[in-house]
Amino acid sequence: MSPARAVVRATLGGAFARERGRLLLCILAIALGVALGFAVALINQTAVAEFEASVQILSGTADLEIRGPRGGFDERIFPVLARNPDVALASPVVEVDARLAGRNQAIRIIGVDAFRAAAVTPALIGSADDPLDLLRPDTIFLSPAAATTLDLAPGDRLAVQSGLAVRSLTIAGYARAGTGERHALMDIAATQDAFARVGLLTRIDLRLRPGVKPEAFSQRIAATLPAGVSVGTPQANASITTRMSRAYRVNLNVLALVALFTGGLLVFSTQALSVARRRAQFALLRTLGLARARLERLLLAEGAVIGTAGACIGLAGGYALARVALATFGADLGAGFFRGVAPEIVLDPLAALTFALLGVAVAMLGSLLPARAAARTQPATALKSAGDDRALAPLRSPWSGLTMLAAGALVAFLPPIMALPLPGYAAIALLLFGTLLLLPRIAALLLRRASATGIVSTDLAFAQLRANPGQLAMSLATIVASVSLMVAMAIMVGSFRQSLDAWLTRILPADVYVRAGAAGDSAFLSPGDQQRLAGLPGVTRIDFLRNQGVVLTPGTARVALLARDLPGDDPARALPLVGDARPTQAGDPPAVWVSEAIVDLFGSVPGSIMELPLAGVPQRFVVAGVWRDYARQQGALVIDRATYARLTGDRNATDAAVWLSPGTGIAAFRATLEAGLPDAAQLTLATPGEIRRLSIAVFDRTFAATYALEAAAVIIGLVGLSSSFGALVLARRREFGMLRHIGMTRRQIGTMLATEGLTVTGIGLAVGLVLGWAMSLILIHVVNRQSFHWGMDLSMPWQPLAALAATVLLLATATAVASARSAMSSDVVRAVKDDW
């Protein structure tokens, strides 16, 4: 064997032979972090890629799209654009999210002019055996993904809801485009007639003549379009949807990387303790001629081996996890952004390489400080003091930690970057790193206050911890990191959940709520339906609401326009206002109440004037107040329904809030409703309690991925605590042997170790709880606000936090007892034979 190979074998082989259990835990921790990060990235990339590919296929050769409010715009715009000399072809489109009759589910129906769409967007033409099926009013074509999801085939019937009526359509074939999006195709005139869209279009696809630049043409026609109607490329319109989901996707990626970071801390503590145990061996190799740089590279190679093994396992696990998560939660992990997309996961080599390198890098960074400490220690010093903790020498000065804490507090006040809360993430990272750097000082300060108890084993435990703050900090690092992050997320999620529940209670004052359709936008209550509802026996009061989507500024997502019946004496009392309402003044235009997201995204504040595009005409409104809305991330506006009907002519409603007379129960009202309305079967009834339970269930499902990522980080932290404490006990076997020689019993040594374990865990919990609370403030008031544009009230989830603390303490006790038994398993004489 060559000398070089012998050195490598002595350095790496010794570590992997003696530290198999702890190194295996490090590999699994890195693997878990890589798996979670790779799975989340794979799901996000797959969903976005499938959505963008579907948009590209469905937009065909269109250079530009004219888009407006979800309810549509005047179709008389179409002939004007079609006759424009710069336009080669124009294809009108009507899109409807049609509710499937009898199901809480909707399908996107795209109505097209087959003759024009064939030249511009051929993917929007059905594949029909009889070409006349493309024009028949009762035929429809399903995309393959929709046919598979609905389990329907050509010749079957599809029942959809329009208003409160049910229309049965014959499936004449499949859409030509084989995308993963679930949609259906119809003739445009049939779509307008079936879904009360006569005279309205949703979009117009334009193909320009050769030589006409889309940007210049867009600028020329933008001023001629009605209010609320804009022009843009298909890619730009698709990016609006992906931007809406970006904050949610980035948050999941950050949470996944937390597990990888905690794994890196586990590698650090394990390697630091391993290097401390092998310090005499390294000193001997240095004496025999091993260069300082060579030793450092060999120890870094240990980290690389750990990272490589963890990355390989993590990539395989991440791919499997992504498939399971996609099947369980969908392409959006339960958030609802890509609900109509059914993608198939495709392995991304670049993402795999990125996370593999990230896993290796994290493991090597975890080995960096211990490697440098081992390489820079003089051989004579190492031979005299095998228990030195030089791996933490750079952390002994408090100024670096204090500087990071101060920087974190300042960075938290910075505005978002690229519409993402990057300063908030940086502030959390700085607070975490600053606290970790200060752990030796914090531990020493807390232990200094521990007074003598008169019990030998307990006093020895405190003395041991006071004498080795560096080793104590290594034991604390992973548990403080994981507990603080878990506490921060638990407080944020608990506060959000509590605020959501209080908000639902505030906005649901009626006895029962009636909805024309719980999914889609094809269902509505006509004025006649509203009159019949209001005249039912047992109804003392009824308020109606019309939900529409409008575009306030070109290039932004549609915001929800809620036209609702408001109390005339004090309209603001019907809304959960943030702050005070602006008093009405003489000469003011009609009032609009804006959600917090509108304030953040469009700068609308109480007293300012907004122009809302209603029926293609800009209408002036004064902002009368700001209200909290947890249902619509893109923003919502509330105006009086009578004003809306006067300005638009639209007197339909989508929802009704019903107050019942005393003694009238829900069952009696349901029976009366079914007797009074012929189409009552298409209505959805729910009590406030049912709506709250359903909303909380949706909330919990949305945060299910968050809970899983938090749990992974805490598990790694608990394993790190167990591993590092066990390694410290093994390294102190000679100390225990000497204590046995001078008269201490096994029970006393076990009590000493249990005291050390509980003390270390208690310090870790105390620091983690305080740090987690500080991080939660940043999550609630910075990250959450900049990501989703809504505020919440701080609420401490005491029971979950108590359960977390009890779990950690229980594990620490179990680890201390197991370590004590291991330490006492060998003969006392053999434990101290190295001192002879």
XYZ file of N, CA, C and O in Angstrom, residues 166-279:
456
model
N -79.687 23.539 -15.710
C -78.709 22.514 -16.064
C -78.813 22.235 -17.556
O -79.904 22.000 -18.078
N -77.664 22.288 -18.227
C -77.613 22.009 -19.660
C -76.817 20.728 -19.880
O -75.744 20.558 -19.326
N -77.380 19.864 -20.693
C -76.734 18.598 -20.998
C -76.091 18.688 -22.376
O -76.753 19.013 -23.369
N -74.804 18.411 -22.450
C -74.036 18.514 -23.687
C -73.493 17.143 -24.066
O -73.092 16.359 -23.204
N -73.488 16.868 -25.369
C -72.973 15.596 -25.871
C -71.486 15.723 -26.172
O -71.062 16.669 -26.842
N -70.707 14.787 -25.686
C -69.270 14.782 -25.970
C -69.068 14.221 -27.368
O -69.288 13.027 -27.615
N -68.660 15.115 -28.279
C -68.517 14.728 -29.686
C -67.117 14.240 -30.027
O -66.894 13.733 -31.127
N -66.177 14.402 -29.141
C -64.804 13.980 -29.427
C -63.847 14.622 -28.454
O -64.240 15.140 -27.392
N -62.591 14.615 -28.830
C -61.530 15.150 -27.986
C -60.905 16.393 -28.606
O -60.949 16.578 -29.835
N -60.331 17.232 -27.737
C -59.565 18.373 -28.229
C -58.284 17.869 -28.884
O -57.736 16.831 -28.509
N -57.802 18.600 -29.859
C -56.609 18.164 -30.583
C -55.350 18.276 -29.747
O -54.423 17.495 -29.899
N -55.296 19.270 -28.864
C -54.079 19.488 -28.071
C -54.007 18.478 -26.941
O -54.933 18.352 -26.145
N -52.903 17.752 -26.874
C -52.712 16.780 -25.816
C -51.994 17.367 -24.627
O -50.976 16.819 -24.195
N -52.455 18.469 -24.076
C -51.800 19.094 -22.928
C -52.300 18.455 -21.633
O -53.266 17.689 -21.625
N -51.643 18.789 -20.549
C -52.061 18.277 -19.251
C -53.136 19.119 -18.602
O -53.484 18.882 -17.448
N -53.686 20.111 -19.316
C -54.706 20.982 -18.747
C -56.092 20.408 -19.002
O -56.391 19.903 -20.078
N -56.959 20.528 -18.007
C -58.329 20.038 -18.132
C -59.210 21.163 -18.656
O -59.425 22.161 -17.968
N -59.710 21.016 -19.865
C -60.595 22.014 -20.449
C -61.507 21.351 -21.478
O -61.350 20.162 -21.788
N -62.461 22.133 -21.986
C -63.390 21.652 -23.007
C -63.592 22.743 -24.046
O -63.357 23.930 -23.779
N -64.022 22.355 -25.260
C -64.185 23.280 -26.379
C -65.619 23.239 -26.895
O -66.235 22.177 -26.957
N -66.127 24.428 -27.252
C -67.463 24.557 -27.837
C -67.441 25.619 -28.922
O -66.488 26.400 -29.033
N -68.518 25.676 -29.677
C -68.709 26.770 -30.623
C -68.950 28.056 -29.843
O -69.618 28.055 -28.798
N -68.408 29.164 -30.324
C -68.475 30.415 -29.558
C -69.903 30.908 -29.383
O -70.294 31.349 -28.292
N -70.726 30.808 -30.447
C -72.110 31.263 -30.330
C -72.889 30.381 -29.357
O -73.703 30.877 -28.564
N -72.632 29.073 -29.400
C -73.293 28.172 -28.467
C -72.882 28.464 -27.038
O -73.700 28.412 -26.112
N -71.618 28.806 -26.830
C -71.134 29.135 -25.486
C -71.787 30.409 -24.971
O -72.217 30.484 -23.816
N -71.863 31.431 -25.827
C -72.501 32.681 -25.413
C -73.958 32.460 -25.044
O -74.448 32.990 -24.048
N -74.653 31.667 -25.833
C -76.077 31.436 -25.589
C -76.292 30.570 -24.359
O -77.189 30.832 -23.558
N -75.457 29.553 -24.179
C -75.670 28.604 -23.081
C -75.359 29.217 -21.726
O -75.987 28.853 -20.722
N -74.412 30.165 -21.680
C -73.945 30.674 -20.390
C -74.196 32.171 -20.222
O -73.464 32.855 -19.490
N -75.229 32.687 -20.864
C -75.645 34.084 -20.684
C -74.511 35.046 -20.963
O -74.287 36.001 -20.223
N -73.759 34.781 -22.059
C -72.652 35.664 -22.450
C -72.923 36.292 -23.820
O -71.981 36.685 -24.504
N -74.158 36.408 -24.214
C -74.486 36.973 -25.513
C -73.988 38.416 -25.587
O -74.248 39.229 -24.706
N -73.243 38.723 -26.659
C -72.695 40.061 -26.845
C -71.387 40.294 -26.120
O -70.864 41.417 -26.161
N -70.855 39.268 -25.470
C -69.624 39.424 -24.687
C -68.537 38.481 -25.184
O -68.807 37.370 -25.636
N -67.300 38.937 -25.075
C -66.127 38.114 -25.340
C -65.212 38.150 -24.121
O -65.226 39.118 -23.352
N -64.411 37.100 -23.959
C -63.434 37.061 -22.875
C -62.059 37.470 -23.362
O -61.300 38.119 -22.643
N -61.732 37.089 -24.580
C -60.452 37.485 -25.146
C -60.527 37.438 -26.663
O -61.428 36.821 -27.259
N -59.546 38.089 -27.296
C -59.404 38.074 -28.754
C -57.945 37.761 -29.057
O -57.042 38.460 -28.587
N -57.719 36.695 -29.828
C -56.364 36.320 -30.237
C -56.039 37.001 -31.563
O -56.832 36.931 -32.521
N -54.877 37.645 -31.615
C -54.483 38.397 -32.811
C -53.191 37.834 -33.396
O -52.232 37.569 -32.661
N -53.193 37.634 -34.726
C -51.949 37.373 -35.439
C -51.682 38.583 -36.329
O -52.537 38.972 -37.139
N -50.529 39.191 -36.153
C -50.200 40.420 -36.865
C -49.600 40.114 -38.228
O -49.082 39.018 -38.475
N -49.666 41.095 -39.110
C -49.071 40.941 -40.434
C -47.549 40.941 -40.329
O -46.989 41.516 -39.391
N -46.865 40.278 -41.251
C -45.394 40.260 -41.223
C -44.828 41.679 -41.198
O -45.288 42.564 -41.930
N -43.849 41.891 -40.345
C -43.195 43.190 -40.233
C -43.763 44.087 -39.164
O -43.138 45.074 -38.784
N -44.973 43.767 -38.652
C -45.573 44.574 -37.590
C -45.036 44.095 -36.248
O -45.137 42.917 -35.908
N -44.465 45.005 -35.475
C -43.901 44.641 -34.179
C -44.998 44.648 -33.111
O -45.726 45.631 -32.976
N -45.115 43.552 -32.359
C -46.170 43.476 -31.339
C -46.111 44.601 -30.320
O -47.159 45.126 -29.919
N -44.894 45.013 -29.896
C -44.794 46.061 -28.871
C -45.347 47.384 -29.386
O -46.121 48.065 -28.692
N -44.976 47.739 -30.609
C -45.447 49.011 -31.173
C -46.958 48.979 -31.408
O -47.667 49.960 -31.142
N -47.455 47.847 -31.912
C -48.895 47.735 -32.150
C -49.668 47.813 -30.836
O -50.731 48.454 -30.773
N -49.142 47.174 -29.791
C -49.816 47.207 -28.496
C -49.941 48.634 -27.990
O -50.992 49.036 -27.467
N -48.892 49.417 -28.133
C -48.928 50.796 -27.674
C -49.945 51.618 -28.458
O -50.610 52.487 -27.901
N -50.090 51.310 -29.748
C -51.019 52.094 -30.572
C -52.472 51.823 -30.211
O -53.295 52.743 -30.202
N -52.810 50.568 -29.917
C -54.229 50.263 -29.709
C -54.637 50.300 -28.246
O -55.835 50.276 -27.943
N -53.662 50.344 -27.314
C -54.001 50.292 -25.892
C -54.949 51.418 -25.500
O -55.900 51.212 -24.733
N -54.708 52.618 -26.056
C -55.537 53.767 -25.685
C -56.940 53.684 -26.268
O -57.854 54.370 -25.795
N -57.133 52.857 -27.294
C -58.453 52.757 -27.924
C -59.329 51.691 -27.279
O -60.523 51.612 -27.596
N -58.777 50.884 -26.397
C -59.547 49.806 -25.777
C -60.380 50.348 -24.621
O -60.004 51.319 -23.959
N -61.515 49.728 -24.339
C -62.339 50.164 -23.201
C -61.605 49.994 -21.885
O -60.626 49.242 -21.777
N -62.074 50.667 -20.855
C -61.471 50.546 -19.526
C -61.575 49.099 -19.049
O -62.613 48.451 -19.201
N -60.484 48.602 -18.491
C -60.466 47.235 -17.987
C -60.108 46.200 -19.026
O -60.034 45.013 -18.702
N -59.856 46.619 -20.254
C -59.455 45.710 -21.331
C -58.021 46.069 -21.715
O -57.700 47.242 -21.928
N -57.156 45.075 -21.800
C -55.745 45.329 -22.072
C -55.228 44.372 -23.127
O -55.867 43.358 -23.450
N -54.064 44.694 -23.662
C -53.429 43.878 -24.691
C -52.066 43.431 -24.182
O -51.346 44.177 -23.519
N -51.717 42.188 -24.474
C -50.424 41.652 -24.061
C -50.134 40.369 -24.806
O -51.000 39.805 -25.492
N -48.919 39.914 -24.708
C -48.551 38.650 -25.347
C -49.106 37.490 -24.531
O -49.337 37.616 -23.325
N -49.325 36.323 -25.143
C -49.781 35.157 -24.367
C -48.822 34.793 -23.246
O -49.246 34.395 -22.158
N -47.523 34.948 -23.511
C -46.539 34.607 -22.479
C -46.642 35.558 -21.288
O -46.533 35.138 -20.133
N -46.864 36.851 -21.572
C -46.987 37.822 -20.478
C -48.235 37.559 -19.654
O -48.213 37.657 -18.417
N -49.336 37.199 -20.316
C -50.553 36.901 -19.578
C -50.399 35.641 -18.733
O -50.929 35.553 -17.625
N -49.653 34.650 -19.248
C -49.419 33.430 -18.469
C -48.543 33.715 -17.254
O -48.721 33.112 -16.187
N -47.587 34.626 -17.411
C -46.679 34.922 -16.302
C -47.407 35.583 -15.138
O -46.937 35.527 -13.999
N -48.557 36.210 -15.396
C -49.328 36.809 -14.303
C -49.762 35.726 -13.326
O -49.662 35.884 -12.106
N -50.221 34.598 -13.852
C -50.642 33.496 -12.990
C -49.466 32.903 -12.239
O -49.545 32.612 -11.038
N -48.348 32.700 -12.930
C -47.187 32.116 -12.257
C -46.628 33.062 -11.191
O -46.124 32.611 -10.168
N -46.731 34.389 -11.427
C -46.260 35.338 -10.421
C -47.113 35.265 -9.158
O -46.617 35.436 -8.054
N -48.407 35.010 -9.324
C -49.291 34.907 -8.172
C -48.874 33.758 -7.254
O -49.007 33.835 -6.034
N -48.368 32.677 -7.842
C -47.987 31.508 -7.045
C -46.524 31.546 -6.602
O -46.102 30.689 -5.829
N -45.762 32.538 -7.082
C -44.327 32.526 -6.838
C -43.986 32.622 -5.358
O -43.117 31.900 -4.854
N -44.665 33.501 -4.624
C -44.348 33.669 -3.200
C -44.588 32.368 -2.442
O -43.785 31.973 -1.589
N -45.687 31.680 -2.755
C -45.982 30.415 -2.084
C -44.907 29.382 -2.405
O -44.430 28.660 -1.526
N -44.484 29.327 -3.673
C -43.475 28.351 -4.074
C -42.125 28.660 -3.431
O -41.404 27.752 -2.993
N -41.769 29.935 -3.365
C -40.497 30.316 -2.746
C -40.503 29.978 -1.256
O -39.511 29.491 -0.707
N -41.640 30.216 -0.572
C -41.722 29.890 0.844
C -41.504 28.395 1.082
O -40.829 27.998 2.038
N -42.097 27.555 0.221
C -41.898 26.115 0.369
C -40.441 25.736 0.128
O -39.888 24.871 0.823
N -39.811 26.358 -0.859
C -38.394 26.074 -1.111
C -37.531 26.446 0.092
O -36.606 25.708 0.469
N -37.825 27.595 0.692
C -37.044 28.027 1.865
C -37.230 27.045 3.015
O -36.265 26.664 3.692
N -38.475 26.610 3.241
C -38.718 25.652 4.316
C -37.997 24.336 4.060
O -37.479 23.702 4.989
N -37.963 23.906 2.803
C -37.256 22.669 2.478
C -35.761 22.813 2.754
O -35.114 21.882 3.248
N -35.201 23.967 2.435
C -33.770 24.183 2.668
C -33.439 24.284 4.152
O -32.285 24.077 4.545
N -34.440 24.608 4.984
C -34.209 24.635 6.433
C -33.786 23.255 6.927
O -32.881 23.120 7.756
N -34.439 22.215 6.407
C -34.069 20.856 6.801
C -32.631 20.552 6.388
O -31.881 19.908 7.135
N -32.225 21.017 5.206
C -30.856 20.792 4.754
C -29.869 21.563 5.630
O -28.795 21.061 5.979
N -30.222 22.777 6.001
C -29.366 23.575 6.886
C -29.197 22.898 8.242
O -28.087 22.827 8.794
N -30.300 22.371 8.791
C -30.210 21.675 10.073
C -29.343 20.429 9.944
O -28.591 20.087 10.869
N -29.419 19.752 8.807
C -28.533 18.620 8.566
C -27.080 19.039 8.541
O -26.198 18.314 9.022
N -26.795 20.217 7.976
C -25.428 20.728 7.978
C -24.915 20.977 9.390
O -23.741 20.715 9.701
N -25.796 21.484 10.265
C -25.395 21.677 11.667
C -25.110 20.342 12.344
O -24.206 20.232 13.183
N -25.891 19.322 11.990
C -25.627 17.993 12.539
C -24.263 17.484 12.089
O -23.508 16.895 12.882
N -23.940 17.708 10.813
C -22.614 17.326 10.321
C -21.533 18.070 11.104
O -20.516 17.490 11.508
N -21.727 19.354 11.346
C -20.743 20.150 12.071
C -20.509 19.600 13.475
O -19.357 19.376 13.893
N -21.586 19.369 14.226
C -21.408 18.897 15.600
C -20.774 17.517 15.633
O -19.899 17.244 16.465
N -21.199 16.649 14.701
C -20.628 15.300 14.665
C -19.158 15.338 14.293
O -18.317 14.670 14.920
N -18.807 16.114 13.279
C -17.416 16.198 12.851
C -16.537 16.861 13.910
O -15.389 16.460 14.119
N -17.069 17.883 14.577
C -16.279 18.546 15.613
C -15.950 17.587 16.746
O -14.811 17.540 17.242
N -16.933 16.812 17.174
C -16.686 15.846 18.238
C -15.780 14.710 17.767
O -14.933 14.224 18.517
N -15.959 14.290 16.525
C -15.114 13.235 15.984
C -13.662 13.691 15.891
O -12.734 12.941 16.221
N -13.474 14.924 15.427
C -12.105 15.458 15.334
C -11.483 15.572 16.724
O -10.301 15.268 16.920
N -12.282 16.000 17.708
C -11.762 16.114 19.070
C -11.302 14.752 19.595
O -10.272 14.640 20.276
N -12.050 13.706 19.283
C -11.685 12.372 19.747
C -10.435 11.836 19.037
O -9.693 11.035 19.585
N -10.206 12.297 17.809
C -9.063 11.785 17.027
C -7.876 12.744 17.025
O -6.968 12.608 16.213
N -7.913 13.735 17.908
C -6.874 14.757 17.870
C -5.476 14.161 18.070
O -4.505 14.560 17.421
